């Protein structure tokens, strides 16, 4: 039976085990310190479940057990050769493939007219406020990474997220301005909502 495909959290676990064997509590701590939780959903329950699944699949193995006073015994895991092989295979796939993603913001943009002018503008203003706060926080982290001289190759994922948030902020600012000025008008109530381009139209264009 084929091994299950590595999830983003599974990739993150094996990424840490490249450095040294760890127990799950250390994994969770390092993921928070290194902002891995900004690209992967890191929750205690899901992390332990992922570790167990990696172990069942033969991608990691128990290399030690530790006990600190009265605390529960901690199991330390290391990566197997099978885990390294799968990590490299899945890593190449994630880096090279262009996957279709479905950001929730797209669904919000699709219903702007149905929400109406006042509600849509208010929600976009709220989004901009949150985006500005996020971008400001991003810049503080980037400055600290630069000052600490952390090799940039280790935070390319963070830089991508920062640039993406900055782009979304600038794009949304332009959208809000276009909606307020009327350059992109809301459709008057009572007018039919028309689908201007359908999948059939698109397919016909490609074959013509």
Coordinates of N, CA and C in Angstrom, one line a residue:
X1 N 0.8 -1.2 0.0 CA 0.0 0.0 0.0 C 0.9 1.2 0.0
X2 N 0.6 2.2 -0.8 CA 1.4 3.4 -0.9 C 1.3 4.2 0.3
X3 N 2.4 4.9 0.7 CA 2.4 5.7 1.9 C 1.6 7.0 1.6
X4 N 1.0 7.6 2.7 CA 0.2 8.8 2.5 C 1.1 9.9 2.1
X5 N 0.5 10.8 1.3 CA 1.3 12.0 0.9 C 1.6 12.9 2.1
X6 N 2.8 13.5 2.1 CA 3.2 14.4 3.2 C 2.3 15.6 3.2
X7 N 1.8 16.0 4.3 CA 1.0 17.2 4.4 C 2.0 18.3 4.7
X8 N 1.6 19.6 4.6 CA 2.5 20.7 5.0 C 3.0 20.6 6.4
X9 N 2.2 20.1 7.3 CA 2.7 19.9 8.7 C 3.7 18.8 8.7
X10 N 3.5 17.7 8.0 CA 4.5 16.6 7.9 C 5.8 17.1 7.3
X11 N 5.7 17.9 6.3 CA 7.0 18.5 5.7 C 7.7 19.3 6.8
X12 N 6.9 20.1 7.6 CA 7.6 21.0 8.6 C 8.3 20.2 9.6
X13 N 7.6 19.0 10.0 CA 8.3 18.2 11.0 C 9.6 17.6 10.5
X14 N 9.6 17.1 9.3 CA 10.8 16.5 8.7 C 11.8 17.6 8.4
X15 N 11.4 18.8 8.2 CA 12.3 19.9 8.0 C 13.1 20.1 9.3
X16 N 12.5 20.0 10.4 CA 13.2 20.2 11.7 C 14.1 19.0 12.0
X17 N 13.6 17.8 11.6 CA 14.4 16.6 11.9 C 15.7 16.5 11.0
X18 N 15.8 17.4 10.0 CA 17.0 17.5 9.3 C 18.2 17.9 10.2
X19 N 17.8 18.7 11.2 CA 18.9 19.3 12.1 C 19.3 18.3 13.2
X20 N 18.3 17.7 13.8 CA 18.6 16.8 14.9 C 17.3 16.1 15.4
X21 N 17.4 15.0 16.1 CA 16.2 14.3 16.6 C 15.5 15.2 17.6
X22 N 14.2 15.2 17.7 CA 13.4 16.1 18.6 C 12.2 15.3 19.1
X23 N 11.7 15.8 20.2 CA 10.4 15.3 20.7 C 9.4 16.3 20.3
X24 N 8.1 15.9 20.2 CA 7.1 16.8 19.7 C 7.0 18.2 20.4
X25 N 7.2 18.2 21.7 CA 7.1 19.5 22.4 C 8.2 20.5 21.8
X26 N 9.4 19.9 21.6 CA 10.5 20.8 21.0 C 10.1 21.2 19.6
X27 N 9.5 20.3 18.8 CA 9.0 20.7 17.5 C 8.1 21.9 17.5
X28 N 7.1 21.8 18.4 CA 6.1 22.9 18.5 C 6.8 24.2 18.9
X29 N 7.7 24.1 19.8 CA 8.4 25.3 20.3 C 9.2 26.0 19.1
X30 N 9.9 25.1 18.4 CA 10.8 25.6 17.3 C 9.9 26.2 16.2
X31 N 8.7 25.6 15.9 CA 7.8 26.1 14.9 C 7.3 27.4 15.2
X32 N 7.0 27.7 16.5 CA 6.5 29.0 16.9 C 7.7 30.0 16.8
X33 N 8.9 29.7 17.3 CA 10.0 30.6 17.2 C 10.4 30.9 15.8
X34 N 10.2 30.0 14.9 CA 10.7 30.2 13.5 C 9.5 30.7 12.6
X35 N 8.4 31.0 13.2 CA 7.2 31.5 12.4 C 6.7 30.4 11.4
X36 N 6.9 29.2 11.7 CA 6.4 28.1 10.8 C 4.9 28.1 10.9
X37 N 4.3 28.6 12.1 CA 2.9 28.6 12.2 C 2.2 29.7 11.4
X38 N 3.0 30.5 10.7 CA 2.4 31.4 9.7 C 2.1 30.8 8.4
X39 N 2.7 29.6 8.1 CA 2.4 29.0 6.8 C 1.8 27.6 7.0
X40 N 1.8 27.1 8.2 CA 1.3 25.7 8.5 C 0.4 25.8 9.7
X41 N -0.7 25.2 9.7 CA -1.6 25.2 10.9 C -1.0 24.2 12.0
X42 N -0.4 24.9 13.0 CA 0.3 24.1 14.0 C -0.5 24.1 15.3
X43 N -1.2 23.0 15.6 CA -1.9 22.9 16.8 C -1.4 21.6 17.5
X44 N -1.4 21.6 18.8 CA -0.9 20.5 19.5 C -1.4 19.1 19.1
X45 N -2.8 19.1 19.0 CA -3.4 17.8 18.6 C -3.0 17.4 17.2
X46 N -3.0 18.3 16.2 CA -2.6 18.0 14.9 C -1.2 17.6 14.8
X47 N -0.3 18.3 15.6 CA 1.1 17.9 15.5 C 1.4 16.5 16.0
X48 N 0.8 16.2 17.1 CA 1.0 14.8 17.6 C 0.4 13.8 16.7
X49 N -0.7 14.1 16.1 CA -1.3 13.1 15.1 C -0.4 13.0 13.9
X50 N 0.2 14.1 13.4 CA 1.1 14.0 12.3 C 2.3 13.2 12.6
X51 N 2.9 13.4 13.9 CA 4.1 12.6 14.3 C 3.7 11.1 14.3
X52 N 2.6 10.8 14.8 CA 2.2 9.4 14.9 C 2.0 8.8 13.5
X53 N 1.5 9.6 12.6 CA 1.3 9.1 11.2 C 2.6 8.9 10.5
X54 N 3.5 9.9 10.7 CA 4.9 9.8 10.1 C 5.6 8.5 10.6
X55 N 5.4 8.2 11.9 CA 6.0 7.0 12.5 C 5.4 5.8 11.9
X56 N 4.1 5.7 11.8 CA 3.4 4.5 11.2 C 3.9 4.3 9.8
X57 N 4.1 5.4 9.1 CA 4.5 5.3 7.7 C 6.0 5.0 7.5
X58 N 6.7 4.9 8.6 CA 8.2 4.6 8.5 C 9.0 5.8 8.1
X59 N 8.5 7.0 8.2 CA 9.3 8.2 7.8 C 10.1 8.7 9.0
X60 N 9.7 8.4 10.2 CA 10.5 8.7 11.4 C 10.5 7.5 12.3
X61 N 11.5 7.5 13.2 CA 11.7 6.4 14.2 C 12.0 6.9 15.5
X62 N 11.7 6.1 16.6 CA 12.1 6.5 17.9 C 13.6 6.3 18.1
X63 N 14.3 7.3 18.6 CA 15.7 7.2 18.8 C 16.1 7.4 20.3
X64 N 15.1 7.8 21.1 CA 15.5 8.0 22.5 C 14.2 8.3 23.3
X65 N 14.2 8.1 24.5 CA 13.1 8.6 25.4 C 13.8 9.4 26.6
X66 N 13.1 10.4 27.0 CA 13.6 11.3 28.0 C 12.6 11.5 29.1
X67 N 13.1 11.6 30.3 CA 12.3 11.9 31.5 C 12.9 13.0 32.3
X68 N 12.1 14.1 32.6 CA 12.6 15.2 33.4 C 11.8 15.3 34.6
X69 N 12.3 14.8 35.7 CA 11.6 14.8 37.0 C 10.3 14.0 36.9
X70 N 9.2 14.6 37.4 CA 7.9 14.0 37.4 C 7.1 14.2 36.1
X71 N 7.7 14.9 35.1 CA 7.0 15.1 33.9 C 6.9 13.8 33.1
X72 N 5.9 13.7 32.3 CA 5.7 12.4 31.5 C 6.9 12.2 30.6
X73 N 7.2 10.9 30.3 CA 8.3 10.6 29.4 C 8.1 11.1 28.0
X74 N 9.1 11.6 27.5 CA 9.1 12.2 26.1 C 9.8 11.3 25.1
X75 N 9.1 11.1 24.0 CA 9.7 10.3 23.0 C 10.4 11.2 22.0
X76 N 11.7 10.8 21.7 CA 12.5 11.6 20.7 C 12.5 10.9 19.4
X77 N 12.2 11.6 18.3 CA 12.1 11.0 17.0 C 13.2 11.5 16.1
X78 N 13.7 10.6 15.2 CA 14.6 11.0 14.2 C 14.1 10.6 12.8
X79 N 14.6 11.2 11.8 CA 14.1 10.9 10.4 C 14.8 9.6 9.8
X80 N 14.1 8.8 9.2 CA 14.6 7.6 8.5 C 15.0 7.9 7.1
X81 N 15.7 7.0 6.5 CA 16.1 7.2 5.1 C 14.8 7.3 4.2
X82 N 13.8 6.5 4.5 CA 12.5 6.6 3.8 C 11.9 7.9 4.0
X83 N 12.0 8.5 5.2 CA 11.5 9.8 5.4 C 12.2 10.9 4.6
X84 N 13.5 10.8 4.5 CA 14.3 11.7 3.8 C 14.0 11.6 2.3
X85 N 13.8 10.4 1.8 CA 13.5 10.2 0.4 C 12.1 10.8 0.1
X86 N 11.2 10.6 0.9 CA 9.8 11.2 0.7 C 9.8 12.7 0.9
X87 N 10.6 13.2 1.8 CA 10.7 14.6 2.0 C 11.2 15.3 0.7
X88 N 12.3 14.7 0.2 CA 12.9 15.3 -1.0 C 11.9 15.2 -2.2
X89 N 11.2 14.1 -2.3 CA 10.3 13.9 -3.4 C 9.1 14.9 -3.3
X90 N 8.5 15.0 -2.1 CA 7.4 15.9 -1.9 C 7.9 17.4 -2.0
X91 N 9.1 17.7 -1.5 CA 9.6 19.0 -1.6 C 9.7 19.5 -3.0
X92 N 10.3 18.6 -3.9 CA 10.4 19.0 -5.3 C 9.0 19.2 -5.9
X93 N 8.1 18.4 -5.5 CA 6.7 18.5 -6.1 C 6.1 19.8 -5.6
X94 N 6.2 20.2 -4.4 CA 5.6 21.5 -3.9 C 6.3 22.7 -4.5
X95 N 7.6 22.6 -4.7 CA 8.3 23.7 -5.3 C 8.1 23.9 -6.8
X96 N 8.0 22.8 -7.5 CA 7.9 22.9 -9.0 C 6.5 22.9 -9.5
X97 N 5.5 22.3 -8.8 CA 4.1 22.2 -9.4 C 3.4 23.5 -9.1
X98 N 2.5 23.9 -10.0 CA 1.6 25.1 -9.9 C 0.3 24.5 -9.5
X99 N -0.1 24.6 -8.3 CA -1.4 24.1 -7.8 C -2.4 25.1 -7.8
X100 N -3.7 24.8 -8.1 CA -4.8 25.7 -8.0 C -5.2 25.8 -6.5
X101 N -5.2 27.1 -6.0 CA -5.5 27.3 -4.7 C -6.8 28.2 -4.6
X102 N -7.5 28.1 -3.5 CA -8.8 28.8 -3.4 C -8.8 29.7 -2.2
X103 N -8.2 30.9 -2.3 CA -8.2 31.9 -1.2 C -9.6 32.3 -0.9
X104 N -9.9 32.4 0.4 CA -11.3 32.9 0.8 C -11.6 34.3 0.3
X105 N -10.5 35.1 0.1 CA -10.8 36.5 -0.3 C -11.5 36.5 -1.7
X106 N -11.1 35.6 -2.5 CA -11.8 35.5 -3.9 C -13.3 35.4 -3.8
X107 N -13.7 34.6 -2.8 CA -15.2 34.4 -2.6 C -15.8 35.7 -2.1
X108 N -15.1 36.4 -1.3 CA -15.6 37.7 -0.8 C -15.7 38.7 -1.9
X109 N -14.7 38.8 -2.8 CA -14.7 39.7 -3.9 C -15.9 39.4 -4.8
X110 N -16.2 38.1 -5.0 CA -17.2 37.7 -5.9 C -18.6 38.2 -5.5
X111 N -18.8 38.5 -4.2 CA -20.2 38.8 -3.7 C -20.3 40.3 -3.3
X112 N -19.3 41.1 -3.7 CA -19.3 42.5 -3.3 C -20.6 43.2 -3.7
X113 N -21.0 43.0 -5.0 CA -22.2 43.7 -5.4 C -23.5 43.3 -4.7
X114 N -23.5 42.0 -4.4 CA -24.7 41.4 -3.6 C -24.7 42.0 -2.2
X115 N -23.6 42.3 -1.6 CA -23.6 42.8 -0.3 C -24.1 44.2 -0.2
X116 N -23.9 44.9 -1.3 CA -24.3 46.3 -1.4 C -23.1 47.3 -1.1
X117 N -23.2 48.5 -1.5 CA -22.2 49.5 -1.4 C -21.7 49.7 0.0
X118 N -22.6 50.0 0.9 CA -22.2 50.4 2.3 C -21.5 49.2 3.0
X119 N -22.1 48.1 2.9 CA -21.5 46.9 3.6 C -20.2 46.5 3.0
X120 N -20.1 46.5 1.7 CA -18.8 46.1 1.0 C -17.7 47.1 1.4
X121 N -18.0 48.4 1.3 CA -17.0 49.4 1.6 C -16.5 49.3 3.1
X122 N -17.4 49.1 4.0 CA -17.1 49.0 5.4 C -16.2 47.8 5.6
X123 N -16.5 46.6 5.0 CA -15.7 45.4 5.2 C -14.3 45.6 4.6
X124 N -14.2 46.2 3.4 CA -12.9 46.5 2.8 C -12.1 47.4 3.7
X125 N -12.7 48.4 4.3 CA -11.9 49.3 5.2 C -11.4 48.5 6.4
X126 N -12.2 47.6 6.9 CA -11.8 46.7 8.0 C -10.6 45.8 7.6
X127 N -10.7 45.3 6.4 CA -9.6 44.4 5.9 C -8.3 45.2 5.7
X128 N -8.5 46.5 5.2 CA -7.3 47.3 5.1 C -6.6 47.6 6.4
X129 N -7.4 47.9 7.4 CA -6.9 48.1 8.7 C -6.1 47.0 9.2
X130 N -6.6 45.8 9.0 CA -5.9 44.6 9.5 C -4.6 44.3 8.7
X131 N -4.8 44.5 7.4 CA -3.6 44.3 6.5 C -2.5 45.3 6.8
X132 N -2.8 46.5 7.1 CA -1.8 47.5 7.5 C -1.0 47.1 8.7
X133 N -1.8 46.6 9.7 CA -1.2 46.1 10.9 C -0.3 44.9 10.7
X134 N -0.7 44.0 9.8 CA 0.1 42.8 9.5 C 1.3 43.2 8.8
X135 N 1.2 44.1 7.8 CA 2.4 44.5 7.0 C 3.4 45.2 7.9
X136 N 2.9 46.0 8.9 CA 3.8 46.7 9.8 C 4.6 45.7 10.7
X137 N 3.8 44.6 11.1 CA 4.4 43.6 11.9 C 5.4 42.8 11.1
X138 N 5.1 42.5 9.8 CA 6.0 41.8 9.0 C 7.4 42.6 8.9
X139 N 7.3 43.9 8.7 CA 8.5 44.7 8.5 C 9.4 44.6 9.8
X140 N 8.7 44.6 11.0 CA 9.5 44.5 12.2 C 10.2 43.1 12.3
X141 N 9.6 42.1 11.9 CA 10.2 40.7 11.9 C 11.3 40.7 10.8
X142 N 11.1 41.2 9.6 CA 12.1 41.2 8.6 C 13.4 42.0 9.0
X143 N 13.1 43.1 9.7 CA 14.3 43.9 10.2 C 15.1 43.1 11.2
X144 N 14.4 42.4 12.1 CA 15.1 41.6 13.1 C 15.9 40.5 12.5
X145 N 15.3 39.8 11.5 CA 16.0 38.7 10.8 C 17.3 39.3 10.1
X146 N 17.1 40.5 9.5 CA 18.3 41.1 8.8 C 19.4 41.4 9.8
X147 N 19.0 42.1 10.9 CA 19.9 42.5 12.0 C 20.6 41.3 12.6
X148 N 19.9 40.2 12.7 CA 20.5 38.9 13.3 C 21.3 38.2 12.3
X149 N 21.3 38.7 11.1 CA 22.1 38.0 10.0 C 21.7 36.6 9.8
X150 N 20.4 36.3 9.9 CA 19.9 35.0 9.5 C 20.0 34.8 8.0
X151 N 20.6 33.7 7.5 CA 20.7 33.5 6.1 C 19.4 33.6 5.4
X152 N 19.3 34.4 4.4 CA 18.0 34.6 3.7 C 17.4 33.3 3.1
X153 N 18.2 32.4 2.8 CA 17.7 31.1 2.3 C 16.8 30.4 3.2
X154 N 16.9 30.7 4.5 CA 16.1 30.1 5.6 C 14.7 30.8 5.8
X155 N 14.5 32.0 5.2 CA 13.2 32.6 5.4 C 12.6 33.2 4.1
X156 N 12.9 32.4 3.1 CA 12.2 32.7 1.8 C 10.7 32.6 1.9
X157 N 10.2 31.6 2.6 CA 8.8 31.4 2.8 C 8.2 32.6 3.5
X158 N 8.9 33.2 4.5 CA 8.4 34.4 5.2 C 8.4 35.6 4.3
X159 N 9.5 35.7 3.5 CA 9.5 36.9 2.6 C 8.4 36.8 1.6
X160 N 8.1 35.6 1.1 CA 7.0 35.5 0.1 C 5.7 35.9 0.8
X161 N 5.4 35.5 2.0 CA 4.2 35.9 2.7 C 4.1 37.4 2.9
X162 N 5.2 38.0 3.3 CA 5.3 39.4 3.5 C 5.0 40.2 2.2
X163 N 5.6 39.7 1.1 CA 5.4 40.4 -0.2 C 3.9 40.2 -0.6
X164 N 3.4 39.0 -0.4 CA 2.0 38.7 -0.8 C 1.0 39.6 0.0
X165 N 1.3 39.8 1.3 CA 0.4 40.7 2.1 C 0.5 42.1 1.6
X166 N 1.7 42.5 1.3 CA 1.9 43.9 0.9 C 1.2 44.1 -0.5
X167 N 1.3 43.1 -1.4 CA 0.6 43.2 -2.6 C -0.9 43.3 -2.4
X168 N -1.4 42.4 -1.5 CA -2.9 42.4 -1.2 C -3.3 43.8 -0.6
X169 N -2.5 44.4 0.2 CA -2.8 45.7 0.8 C -2.9 46.7 -0.3
X170 N -1.9 46.8 -1.2 CA -1.9 47.8 -2.2 C -3.1 47.6 -3.2
X171 N -3.3 46.3 -3.6 CA -4.4 46.0 -4.5 C -5.8 46.4 -3.9
X172 N -5.9 46.1 -2.6 CA -7.2 46.4 -2.0 C -7.4 47.9 -1.8
X173 N -6.3 48.6 -1.6 CA -6.4 50.1 -1.5 C -6.9 50.6 -2.8
X174 N -6.4 50.1 -3.9 CA -6.8 50.6 -5.3 C -8.3 50.2 -5.5
X175 N -8.7 49.0 -5.1 CA -10.0 48.5 -5.3 C -11.0 49.4 -4.5
X176 N -10.7 49.7 -3.3 CA -11.6 50.6 -2.5 C -11.7 52.0 -3.1
X177 N -10.6 52.5 -3.6 CA -10.6 53.8 -4.2 C -11.5 53.8 -5.5
X178 N -11.4 52.7 -6.3 CA -12.2 52.5 -7.5 C -13.7 52.4 -7.2
X179 N -14.0 51.7 -6.1 CA -15.4 51.6 -5.7 C -16.0 52.9 -5.2
X180 N -15.2 53.6 -4.4 CA -15.7 54.9 -3.8 C -15.9 55.9 -4.9
X181 N -15.0 55.9 -5.9 CA -15.0 57.0 -6.9 C -16.0 56.7 -8.0
X182 N -16.5 55.4 -8.1 CA -17.4 55.0 -9.1 C -16.7 54.5 -10.4
X183 N -15.4 54.4 -10.4 CA -14.7 53.9 -11.5 C -15.1 52.4 -11.7
X184 N -15.4 51.7 -10.6 CA -16.0 50.4 -10.7 C -17.4 50.6 -10.0
X185 N -18.5 50.8 -10.8 CA -19.8 51.1 -10.2 C -20.5 49.8 -9.7
X186 N -21.2 50.0 -8.7 CA -22.1 48.9 -8.2 C -23.3 48.9 -9.2
X187 N -23.8 47.7 -9.4 CA -25.0 47.5 -10.3 C -26.2 47.9 -9.5
X188 N -27.1 48.7 -10.1 CA -28.3 49.2 -9.4 C -29.2 48.0 -9.1
X189 N -29.9 48.1 -7.9 CA -30.8 47.0 -7.5 C -31.9 46.8 -8.6
X190 N -32.2 45.6 -8.8 CA -33.3 45.3 -9.8 C -32.7 44.9 -11.2
X191 N -31.5 45.3 -11.5 CA -30.9 44.9 -12.7 C -30.5 43.5 -12.6
X192 N -30.6 42.8 -13.7 CA -30.2 41.3 -13.7 C -28.7 41.2 -13.5
X193 N -28.3 40.2 -12.7 CA -26.9 39.8 -12.5 C -26.5 38.9 -13.6
X194 N -25.7 39.3 -14.5 CA -25.3 38.5 -15.7 C -23.9 37.9 -15.5
X195 N -23.8 36.7 -15.9 CA -22.5 36.0 -16.0 C -21.9 36.4 -17.4
X196 N -20.9 37.2 -17.4 CA -20.4 37.7 -18.7 C -19.6 36.6 -19.5
X197 N -18.8 35.9 -18.7 CA -18.0 34.8 -19.3 C -18.3 33.5 -18.6
X198 N -18.7 32.5 -19.3 CA -19.0 31.2 -18.7 C -17.8 30.3 -19.1
X199 N -17.8 29.1 -18.4 CA -16.8 28.1 -18.8 C -16.9 27.7 -20.2
X200 N -18.2 27.6 -20.7 CA -18.4 27.2 -22.1 C -17.8 28.2 -23.0
X201 N -18.0 29.5 -22.7 CA -17.4 30.6 -23.6 C -15.9 30.4 -23.6
X202 N -15.3 30.2 -22.5 CA -13.9 30.1 -22.4 C -13.4 28.9 -23.2
X203 N -14.0 27.8 -23.1 CA -13.6 26.6 -23.8 C -13.7 26.8 -25.3
X204 N -14.8 27.5 -25.7 CA -15.0 27.8 -27.1 C -13.9 28.7 -27.7
X205 N -13.5 29.7 -26.9 CA -12.4 30.6 -27.3 C -11.1 29.8 -27.5
X206 N -10.9 28.9 -26.6 CA -9.6 28.1 -26.7 C -9.5 27.2 -27.9
X207 N -10.7 26.7 -28.4 CA -10.7 25.8 -29.5 C -11.0 26.5 -30.9
X208 N -11.3 27.8 -30.8 CA -11.6 28.5 -32.1 C -10.3 29.0 -32.8

